[in-house]
Tab-separated table of C-alpha atoms in Angstrom:
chain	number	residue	atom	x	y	z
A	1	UNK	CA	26.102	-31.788	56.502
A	2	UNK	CA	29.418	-31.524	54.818
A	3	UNK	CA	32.559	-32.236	57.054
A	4	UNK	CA	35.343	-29.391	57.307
A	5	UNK	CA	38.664	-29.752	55.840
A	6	UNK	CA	41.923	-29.133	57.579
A	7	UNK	CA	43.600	-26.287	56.352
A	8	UNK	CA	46.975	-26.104	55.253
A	9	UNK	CA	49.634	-24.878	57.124
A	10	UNK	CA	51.244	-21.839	57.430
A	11	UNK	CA	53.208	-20.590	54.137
A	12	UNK	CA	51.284	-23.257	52.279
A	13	UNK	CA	49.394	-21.909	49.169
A	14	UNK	CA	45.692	-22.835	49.497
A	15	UNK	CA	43.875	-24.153	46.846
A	16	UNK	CA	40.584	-23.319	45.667
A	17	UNK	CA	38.187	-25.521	45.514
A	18	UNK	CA	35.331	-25.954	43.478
A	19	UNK	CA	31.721	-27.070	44.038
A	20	UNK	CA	31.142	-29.932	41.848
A	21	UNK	CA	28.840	-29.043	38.502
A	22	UNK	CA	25.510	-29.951	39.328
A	23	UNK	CA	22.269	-29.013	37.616
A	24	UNK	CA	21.743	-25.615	39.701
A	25	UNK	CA	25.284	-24.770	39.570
A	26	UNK	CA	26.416	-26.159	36.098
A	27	UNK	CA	30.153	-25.477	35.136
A	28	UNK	CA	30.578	-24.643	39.256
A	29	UNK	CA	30.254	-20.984	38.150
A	30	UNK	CA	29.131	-19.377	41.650
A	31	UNK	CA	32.630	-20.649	42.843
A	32	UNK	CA	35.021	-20.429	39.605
A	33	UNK	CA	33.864	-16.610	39.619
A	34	UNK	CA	33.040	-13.824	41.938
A	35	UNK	CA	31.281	-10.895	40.945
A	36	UNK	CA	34.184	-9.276	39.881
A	37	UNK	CA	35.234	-11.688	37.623
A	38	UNK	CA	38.276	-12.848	39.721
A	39	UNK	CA	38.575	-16.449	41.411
A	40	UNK	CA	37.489	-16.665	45.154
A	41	UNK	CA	36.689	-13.479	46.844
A	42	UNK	CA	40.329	-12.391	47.567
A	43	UNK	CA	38.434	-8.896	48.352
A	44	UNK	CA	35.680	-9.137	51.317
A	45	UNK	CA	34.484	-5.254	50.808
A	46	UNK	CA	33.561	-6.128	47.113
A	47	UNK	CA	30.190	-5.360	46.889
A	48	UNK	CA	28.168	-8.906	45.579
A	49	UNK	CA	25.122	-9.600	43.370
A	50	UNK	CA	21.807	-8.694	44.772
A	51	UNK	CA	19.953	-11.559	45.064
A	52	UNK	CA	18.362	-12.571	41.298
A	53	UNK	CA	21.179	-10.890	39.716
A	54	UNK	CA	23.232	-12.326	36.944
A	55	UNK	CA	27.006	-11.691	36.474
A	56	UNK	CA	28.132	-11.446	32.704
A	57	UNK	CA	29.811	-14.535	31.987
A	58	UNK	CA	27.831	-16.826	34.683
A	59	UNK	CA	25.791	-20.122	33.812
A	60	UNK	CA	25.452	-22.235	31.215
A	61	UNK	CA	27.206	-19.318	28.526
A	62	UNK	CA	30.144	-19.293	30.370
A	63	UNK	CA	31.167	-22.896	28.925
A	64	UNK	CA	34.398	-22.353	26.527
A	65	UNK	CA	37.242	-25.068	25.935
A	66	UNK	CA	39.558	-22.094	26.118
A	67	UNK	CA	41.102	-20.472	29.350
A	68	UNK	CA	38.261	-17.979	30.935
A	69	UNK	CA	39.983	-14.521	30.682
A	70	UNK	CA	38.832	-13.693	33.601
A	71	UNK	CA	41.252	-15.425	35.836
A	72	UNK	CA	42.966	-12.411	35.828
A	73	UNK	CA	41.866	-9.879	38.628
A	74	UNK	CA	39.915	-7.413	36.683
A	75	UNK	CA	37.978	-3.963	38.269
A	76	UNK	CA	34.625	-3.226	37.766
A	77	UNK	CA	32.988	-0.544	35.832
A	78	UNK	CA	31.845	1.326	39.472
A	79	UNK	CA	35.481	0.548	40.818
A	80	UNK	CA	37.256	2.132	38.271
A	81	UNK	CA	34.639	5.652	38.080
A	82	UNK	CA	35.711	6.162	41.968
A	83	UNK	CA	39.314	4.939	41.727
A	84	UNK	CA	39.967	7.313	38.606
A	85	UNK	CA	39.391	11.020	40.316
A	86	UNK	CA	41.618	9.727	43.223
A	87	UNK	CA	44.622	8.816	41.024
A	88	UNK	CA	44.337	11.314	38.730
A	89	UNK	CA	44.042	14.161	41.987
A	90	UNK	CA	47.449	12.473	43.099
A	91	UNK	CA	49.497	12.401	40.031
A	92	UNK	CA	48.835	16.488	39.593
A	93	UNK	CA	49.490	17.062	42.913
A	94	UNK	CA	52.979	15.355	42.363
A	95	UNK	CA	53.591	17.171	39.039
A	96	UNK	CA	52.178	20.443	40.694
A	97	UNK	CA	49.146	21.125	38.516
A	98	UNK	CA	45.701	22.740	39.934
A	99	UNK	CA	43.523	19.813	40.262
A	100	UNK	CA	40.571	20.171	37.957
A	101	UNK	CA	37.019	21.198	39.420
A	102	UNK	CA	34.713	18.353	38.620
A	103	UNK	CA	32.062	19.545	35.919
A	104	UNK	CA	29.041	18.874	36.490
A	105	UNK	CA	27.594	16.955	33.045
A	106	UNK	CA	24.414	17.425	32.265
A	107	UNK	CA	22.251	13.900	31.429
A	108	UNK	CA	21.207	13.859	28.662
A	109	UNK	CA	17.606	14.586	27.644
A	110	UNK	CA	15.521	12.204	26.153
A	111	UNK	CA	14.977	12.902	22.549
A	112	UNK	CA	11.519	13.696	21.911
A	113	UNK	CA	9.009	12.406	19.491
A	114	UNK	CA	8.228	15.036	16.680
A	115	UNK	CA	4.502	15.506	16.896
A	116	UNK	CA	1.792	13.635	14.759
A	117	UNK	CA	1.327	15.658	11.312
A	118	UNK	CA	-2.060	16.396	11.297
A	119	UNK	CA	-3.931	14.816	8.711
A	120	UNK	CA	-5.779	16.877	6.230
A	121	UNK	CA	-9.322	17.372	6.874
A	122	UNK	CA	-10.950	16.148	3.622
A	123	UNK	CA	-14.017	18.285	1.956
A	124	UNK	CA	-17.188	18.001	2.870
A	125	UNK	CA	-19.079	14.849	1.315
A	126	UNK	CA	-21.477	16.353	-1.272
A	127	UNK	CA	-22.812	12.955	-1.791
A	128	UNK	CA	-23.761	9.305	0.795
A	129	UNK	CA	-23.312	5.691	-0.351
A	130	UNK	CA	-26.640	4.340	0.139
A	131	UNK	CA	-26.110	1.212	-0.057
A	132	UNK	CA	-24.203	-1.367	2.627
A	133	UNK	CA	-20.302	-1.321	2.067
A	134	UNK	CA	-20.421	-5.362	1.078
A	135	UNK	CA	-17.984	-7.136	-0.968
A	136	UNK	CA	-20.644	-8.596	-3.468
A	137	UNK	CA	-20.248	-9.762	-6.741
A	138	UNK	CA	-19.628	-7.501	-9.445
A	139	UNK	CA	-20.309	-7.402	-13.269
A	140	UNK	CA	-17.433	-5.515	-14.771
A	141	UNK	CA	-18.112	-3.927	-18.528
A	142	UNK	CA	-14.829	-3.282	-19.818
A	143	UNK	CA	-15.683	-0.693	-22.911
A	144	UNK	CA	-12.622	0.094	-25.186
A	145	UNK	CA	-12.583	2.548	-27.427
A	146	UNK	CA	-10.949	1.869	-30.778
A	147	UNK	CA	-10.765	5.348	-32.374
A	148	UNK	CA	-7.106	6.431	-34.604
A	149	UNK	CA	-5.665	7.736	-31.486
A	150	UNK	CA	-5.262	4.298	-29.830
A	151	UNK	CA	-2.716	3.434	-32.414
A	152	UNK	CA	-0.577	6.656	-32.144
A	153	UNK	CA	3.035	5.894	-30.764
A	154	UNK	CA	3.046	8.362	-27.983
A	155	UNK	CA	3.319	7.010	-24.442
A	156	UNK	CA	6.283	5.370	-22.826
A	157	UNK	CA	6.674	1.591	-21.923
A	158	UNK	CA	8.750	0.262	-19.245
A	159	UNK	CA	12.109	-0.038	-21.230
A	160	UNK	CA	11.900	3.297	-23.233
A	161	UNK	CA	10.408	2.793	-26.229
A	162	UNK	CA	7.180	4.142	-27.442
A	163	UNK	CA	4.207	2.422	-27.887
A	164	UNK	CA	0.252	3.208	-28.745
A	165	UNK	CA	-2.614	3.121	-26.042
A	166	UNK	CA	-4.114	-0.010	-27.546
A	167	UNK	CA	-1.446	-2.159	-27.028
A	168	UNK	CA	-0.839	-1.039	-23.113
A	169	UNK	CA	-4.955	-1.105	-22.665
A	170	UNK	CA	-4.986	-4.868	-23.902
A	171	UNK	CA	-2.030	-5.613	-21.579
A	172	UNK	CA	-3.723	-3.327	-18.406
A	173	UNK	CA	-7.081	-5.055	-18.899
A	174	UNK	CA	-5.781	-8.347	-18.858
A	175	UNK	CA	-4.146	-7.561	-15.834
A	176	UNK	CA	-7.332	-6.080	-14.322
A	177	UNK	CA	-9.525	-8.818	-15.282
A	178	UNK	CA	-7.048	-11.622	-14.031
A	179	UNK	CA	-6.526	-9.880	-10.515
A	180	UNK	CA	-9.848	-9.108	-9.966
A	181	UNK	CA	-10.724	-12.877	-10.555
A	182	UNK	CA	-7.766	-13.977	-8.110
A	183	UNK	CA	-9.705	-11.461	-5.241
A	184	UNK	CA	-13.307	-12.880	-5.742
A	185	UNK	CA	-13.814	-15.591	-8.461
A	186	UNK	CA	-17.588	-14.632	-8.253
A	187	UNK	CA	-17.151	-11.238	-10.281
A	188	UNK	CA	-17.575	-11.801	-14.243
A	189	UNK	CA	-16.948	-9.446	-16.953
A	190	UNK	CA	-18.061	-8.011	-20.490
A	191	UNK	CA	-16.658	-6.488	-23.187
A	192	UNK	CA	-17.897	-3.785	-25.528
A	193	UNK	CA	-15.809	-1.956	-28.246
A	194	UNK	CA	-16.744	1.341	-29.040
A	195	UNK	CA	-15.958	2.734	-33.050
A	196	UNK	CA	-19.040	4.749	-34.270
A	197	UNK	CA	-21.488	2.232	-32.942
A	198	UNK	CA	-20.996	-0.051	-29.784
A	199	UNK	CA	-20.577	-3.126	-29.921
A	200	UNK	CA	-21.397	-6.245	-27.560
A	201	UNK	CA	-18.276	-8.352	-28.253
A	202	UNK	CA	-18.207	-10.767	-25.499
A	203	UNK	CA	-21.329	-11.774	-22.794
A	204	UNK	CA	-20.744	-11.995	-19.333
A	205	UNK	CA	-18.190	-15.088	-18.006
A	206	UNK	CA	-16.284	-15.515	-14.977
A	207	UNK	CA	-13.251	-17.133	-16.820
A	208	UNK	CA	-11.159	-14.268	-17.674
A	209	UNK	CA	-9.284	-16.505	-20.559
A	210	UNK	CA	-12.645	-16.367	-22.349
A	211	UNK	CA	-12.591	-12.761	-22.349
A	212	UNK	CA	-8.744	-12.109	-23.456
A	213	UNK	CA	-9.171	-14.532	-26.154
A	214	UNK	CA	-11.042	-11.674	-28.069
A	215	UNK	CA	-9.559	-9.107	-26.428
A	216	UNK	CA	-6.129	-9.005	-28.582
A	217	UNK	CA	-7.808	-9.392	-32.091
A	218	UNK	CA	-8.746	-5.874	-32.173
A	219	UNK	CA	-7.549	-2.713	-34.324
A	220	UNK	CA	-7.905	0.658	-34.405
A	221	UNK	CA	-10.675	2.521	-37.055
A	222	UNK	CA	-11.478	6.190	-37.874
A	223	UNK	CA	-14.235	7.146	-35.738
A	224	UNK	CA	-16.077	10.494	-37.137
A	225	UNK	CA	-18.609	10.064	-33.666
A	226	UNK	CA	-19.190	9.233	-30.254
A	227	UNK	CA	-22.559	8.368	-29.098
A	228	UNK	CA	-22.337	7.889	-25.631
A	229	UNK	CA	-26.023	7.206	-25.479
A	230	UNK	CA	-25.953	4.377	-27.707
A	231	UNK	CA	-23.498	3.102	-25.959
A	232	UNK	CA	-25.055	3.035	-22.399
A	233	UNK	CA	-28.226	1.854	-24.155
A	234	UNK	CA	-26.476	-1.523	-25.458
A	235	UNK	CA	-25.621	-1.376	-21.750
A	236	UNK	CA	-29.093	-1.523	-20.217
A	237	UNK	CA	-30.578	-4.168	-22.611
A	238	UNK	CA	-27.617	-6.279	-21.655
A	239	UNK	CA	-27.951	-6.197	-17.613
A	240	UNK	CA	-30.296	-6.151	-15.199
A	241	UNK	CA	-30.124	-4.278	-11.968
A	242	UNK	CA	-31.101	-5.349	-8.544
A	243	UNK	CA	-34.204	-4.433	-6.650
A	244	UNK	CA	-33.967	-3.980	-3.184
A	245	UNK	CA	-36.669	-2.876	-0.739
A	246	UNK	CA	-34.079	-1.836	1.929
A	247	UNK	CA	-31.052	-0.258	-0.090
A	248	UNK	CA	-29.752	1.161	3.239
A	249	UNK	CA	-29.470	-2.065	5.285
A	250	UNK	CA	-29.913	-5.116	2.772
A	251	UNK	CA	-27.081	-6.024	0.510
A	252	UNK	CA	-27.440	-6.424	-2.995
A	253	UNK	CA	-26.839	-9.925	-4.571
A	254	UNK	CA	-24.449	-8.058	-7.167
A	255	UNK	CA	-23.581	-4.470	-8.749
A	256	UNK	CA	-22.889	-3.602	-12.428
A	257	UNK	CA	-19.719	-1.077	-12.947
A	258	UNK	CA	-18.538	0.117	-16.498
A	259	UNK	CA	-15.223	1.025	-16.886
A	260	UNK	CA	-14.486	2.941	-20.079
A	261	UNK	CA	-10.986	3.771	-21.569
A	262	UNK	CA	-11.939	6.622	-24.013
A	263	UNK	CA	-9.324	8.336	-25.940
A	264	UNK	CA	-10.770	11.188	-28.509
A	265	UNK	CA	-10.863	14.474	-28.934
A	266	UNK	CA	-14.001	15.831	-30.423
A	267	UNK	CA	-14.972	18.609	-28.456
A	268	UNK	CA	-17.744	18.215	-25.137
A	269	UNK	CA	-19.627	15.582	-25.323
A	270	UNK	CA	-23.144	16.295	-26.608
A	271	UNK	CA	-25.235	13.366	-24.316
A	272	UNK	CA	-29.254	13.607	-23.824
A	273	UNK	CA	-30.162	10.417	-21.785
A	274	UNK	CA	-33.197	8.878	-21.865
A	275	UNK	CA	-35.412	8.110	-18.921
A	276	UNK	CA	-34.562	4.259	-19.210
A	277	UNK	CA	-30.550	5.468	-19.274
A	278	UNK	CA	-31.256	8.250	-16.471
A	279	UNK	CA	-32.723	5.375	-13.714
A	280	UNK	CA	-29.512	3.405	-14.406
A	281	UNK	CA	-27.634	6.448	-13.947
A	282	UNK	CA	-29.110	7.181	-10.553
A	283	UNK	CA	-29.243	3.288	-9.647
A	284	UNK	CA	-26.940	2.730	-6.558
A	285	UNK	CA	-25.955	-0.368	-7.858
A	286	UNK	CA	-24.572	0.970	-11.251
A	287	UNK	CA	-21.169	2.633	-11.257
A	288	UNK	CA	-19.610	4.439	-14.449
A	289	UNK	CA	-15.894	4.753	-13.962
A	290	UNK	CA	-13.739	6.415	-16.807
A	291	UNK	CA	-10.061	6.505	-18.126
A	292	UNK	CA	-9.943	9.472	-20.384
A	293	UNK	CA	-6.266	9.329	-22.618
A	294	UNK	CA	-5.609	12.476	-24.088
A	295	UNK	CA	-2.754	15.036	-25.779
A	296	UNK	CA	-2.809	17.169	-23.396
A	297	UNK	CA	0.794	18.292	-23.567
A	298	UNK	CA	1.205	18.372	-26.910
A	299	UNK	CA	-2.220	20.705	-27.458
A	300	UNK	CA	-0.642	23.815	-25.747
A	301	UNK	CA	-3.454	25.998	-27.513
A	302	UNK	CA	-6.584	23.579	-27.569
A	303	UNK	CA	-6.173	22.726	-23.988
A	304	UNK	CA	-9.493	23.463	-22.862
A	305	UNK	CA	-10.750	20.747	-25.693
A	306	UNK	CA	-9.905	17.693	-23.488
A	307	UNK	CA	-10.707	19.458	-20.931
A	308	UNK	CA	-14.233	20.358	-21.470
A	309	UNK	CA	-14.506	16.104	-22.791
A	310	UNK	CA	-13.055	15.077	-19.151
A	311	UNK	CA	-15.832	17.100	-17.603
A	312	UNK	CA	-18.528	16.078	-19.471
A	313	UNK	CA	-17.653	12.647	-18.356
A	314	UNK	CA	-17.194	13.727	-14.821
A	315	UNK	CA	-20.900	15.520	-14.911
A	316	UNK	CA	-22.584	11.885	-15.820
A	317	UNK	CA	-22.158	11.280	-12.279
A	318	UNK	CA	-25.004	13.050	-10.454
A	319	UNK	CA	-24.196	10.090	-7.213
A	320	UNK	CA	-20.820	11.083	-6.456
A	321	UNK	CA	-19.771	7.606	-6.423
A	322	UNK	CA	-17.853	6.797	-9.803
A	323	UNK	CA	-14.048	7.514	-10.063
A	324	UNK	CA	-12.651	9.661	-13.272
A	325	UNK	CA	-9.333	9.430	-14.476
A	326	UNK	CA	-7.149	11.234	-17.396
A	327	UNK	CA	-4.386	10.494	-18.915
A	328	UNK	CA	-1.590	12.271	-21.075
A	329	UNK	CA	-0.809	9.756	-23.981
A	330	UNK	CA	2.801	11.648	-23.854
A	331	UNK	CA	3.651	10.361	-20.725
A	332	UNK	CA	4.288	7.151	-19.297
A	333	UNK	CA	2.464	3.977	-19.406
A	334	UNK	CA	2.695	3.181	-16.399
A	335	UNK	CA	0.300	6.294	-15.157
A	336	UNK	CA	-2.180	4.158	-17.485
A	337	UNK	CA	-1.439	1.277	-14.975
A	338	UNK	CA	-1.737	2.624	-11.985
A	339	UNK	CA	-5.100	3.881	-12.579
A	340	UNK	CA	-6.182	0.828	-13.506
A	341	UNK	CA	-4.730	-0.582	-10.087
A	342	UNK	CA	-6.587	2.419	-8.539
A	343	UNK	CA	-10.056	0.483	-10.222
A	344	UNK	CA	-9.668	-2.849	-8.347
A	345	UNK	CA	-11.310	-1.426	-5.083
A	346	UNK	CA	-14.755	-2.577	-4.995
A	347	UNK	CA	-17.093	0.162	-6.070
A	348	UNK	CA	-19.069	-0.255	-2.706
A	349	UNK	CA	-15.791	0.121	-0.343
A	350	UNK	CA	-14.156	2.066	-2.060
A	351	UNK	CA	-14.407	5.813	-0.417
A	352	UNK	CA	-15.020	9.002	-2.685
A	353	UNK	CA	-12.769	10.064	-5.055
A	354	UNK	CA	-11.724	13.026	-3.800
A	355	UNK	CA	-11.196	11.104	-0.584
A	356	UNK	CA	-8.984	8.996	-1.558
A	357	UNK	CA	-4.977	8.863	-0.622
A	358	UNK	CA	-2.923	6.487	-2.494
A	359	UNK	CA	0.552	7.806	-0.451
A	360	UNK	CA	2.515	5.729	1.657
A	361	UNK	CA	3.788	7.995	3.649
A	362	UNK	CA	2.152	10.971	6.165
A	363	UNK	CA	4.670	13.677	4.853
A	364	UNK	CA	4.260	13.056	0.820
A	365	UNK	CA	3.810	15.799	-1.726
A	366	UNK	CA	-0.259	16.973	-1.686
A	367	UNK	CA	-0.344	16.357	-5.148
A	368	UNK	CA	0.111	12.826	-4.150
A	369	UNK	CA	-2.813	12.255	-2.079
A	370	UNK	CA	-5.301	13.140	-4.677
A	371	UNK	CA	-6.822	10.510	-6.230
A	372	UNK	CA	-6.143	11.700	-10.154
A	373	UNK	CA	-3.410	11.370	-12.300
């Protein structure tokens, strides 16, 4: 029990002490500073902390080398809001001026939250993914067509200058193959040019250098034809596709997608498949994605031309579950690019086409949610 003090006599000026600084009291805050900031408690009906309260300035960040400011008898925040009325009621009775009528302020109301934008309901699925939604291996056929209008300096690179399809294909399937092998090293990939005839250039390898070590000796030809059967009958002597007793509920050890960047404008394609080509048509483990580059906006009159070509393509796909893409060659390249970042998704996760959002953002343009360039 500490031992009381005598006090000072009268006319003496008292001195405040302070508690020592000790680990529950470090700096001897509670007794440097009451709650108003002020030493000692000069004013007994100032209202104090509630219990668990903490005055601004208190503990451990009220340290400084420098003089505390608050040595100086300040008034609180609640002080001053009942103090000001009174004074200001006084000084315009003095002057002689009607005391104001206190206005009643309304509080303010709480902003509200704009309501959720309601998503738009997407059509009806024509078409069901039989098989699981697994991230198996794939085998990627990369089919590049090396007709005249590859070389044509049409589209737009990155710094302004023109450049022909072939050279931005090379460069976007480099990039596709390389990013696809950084998400699964598992997938492999093929490549077939197309001229009159297809071609088998390169077998199936999961080293995507060994693929784009062939893939920039190419040049363009004159193509009089397209065969498109020929060319998915090099396909199915090339790869085999799984059988599967369950397709609904066992996973396939691998699918086979071929991705073709086609850029000609003959007319509609003229295709009769044969029943080998048909089953690997309808095979839920085969997926025939396309890249169509056309003229579009330079062919004001022959419109419908590339038109009737990109639905011919878009008719091959009795499942529903390929993805179609065209491109203006008068445009820019990157469109070309960010189709091809469109093809990463895995051909069993991926959703429908006409499913598909690519925006970022709830309230983007609708054209922007549709899955087609």
């Amino acid at each position: 029990m500490e031992t009381p003090q005598p006090g000072p006599a009268d006319g003496e000026e008292r001195s405040v002490e302070l508690r020592p600084r000790t680990r529950s009291n470090p700096e001897g805050a509670e007794d440097r500073r009451s709650s108003t900031g002020s030493l000692g408690n000069s004013n007994p009906s100032t209202p104090q902390p509630a219990v668990g309260s903490r005055v601004e300035g208190e503990g451990e960040a009220s340290t400084s080398d420098s003089p505390p400011s608050s040595t100086t008898t300040t008034v609180s925040a609640t002080t001053a809001q009942t103090v000001a009325p009174i004074v200001a009621a006084t000084v315009n009775a003095i002057v002689g001026l009607p005391t104001p009528t206190p206005v009643a302020k309304d509080r303010p109301k709480p902003t509200q939250a704009p309501p959720p934008l309601t998503p738009p309901i997407p059509p009806t699925a024509e078409f069901q993914l039989r098989a699981p939604r697994v991230n198996c291996p794939e085998k990627v056929i990369i089919c590049l067509d090396l007709s005249e209008e590859m070389s044509s300096q049409k589209l737009e690179s990155f710094n302004g200058s023109k450049t022909n399809a072939l050279n931005i294909s090379q460069k976007m399937i480099e990039m596709f193959v390389r990013t696809k092998h950084k998400i699964d090293k598992r997938h492999e990939f093929a490549l077939v040019v197309v001229n009159d005839d297809a071609l088998w250039l390169s077998g199936f390898t999961s080293d995507p250098r060994e693929l784009c070590s062939c893939l920039y000796d190419l040049d363009t030809n004159v193509c009089e034809t397209f065969n498109l059967e020929d060319l998915l009958s090099v396909i199915r002597q090339k790869i085999d596709l799984p059988l599967m007793d369950n397709i609904q509920t066992i996973p396939p050890p691998f699918v086979v997608r071929t991705l073709l960047i086609y850029s000609r404008h003959a007319g509609q394609l003229q295709f009769s498949p044969s029943d080998t080509v048909n089953s690997m048509l309808l095979s839920p483990y085969f997926f025939f994605d396309v890249v169509y580059l056309h003229n579009g906006a330079e062919e004001q009159g022959d419109e419908a031309s590339w038109r009737d070509i990109y639905t011919s393509f878009c008719n091959l796909d009795s499942k529903g579950t390929c993805y179609h893409f065209e491109v203006s060659l008068c445009g820019p390249a990157i469109e070309l690019h960010n189709c091809m970042a469109k093809l990463l998704s895995h051909p069993l996760q991926r959703p429908f086409q006409s499913h598909a959002s690519y925006s970022l953002l709830e309230g983007d343009d609708p054209q922007d949610v549709e899955a087609t360039v």
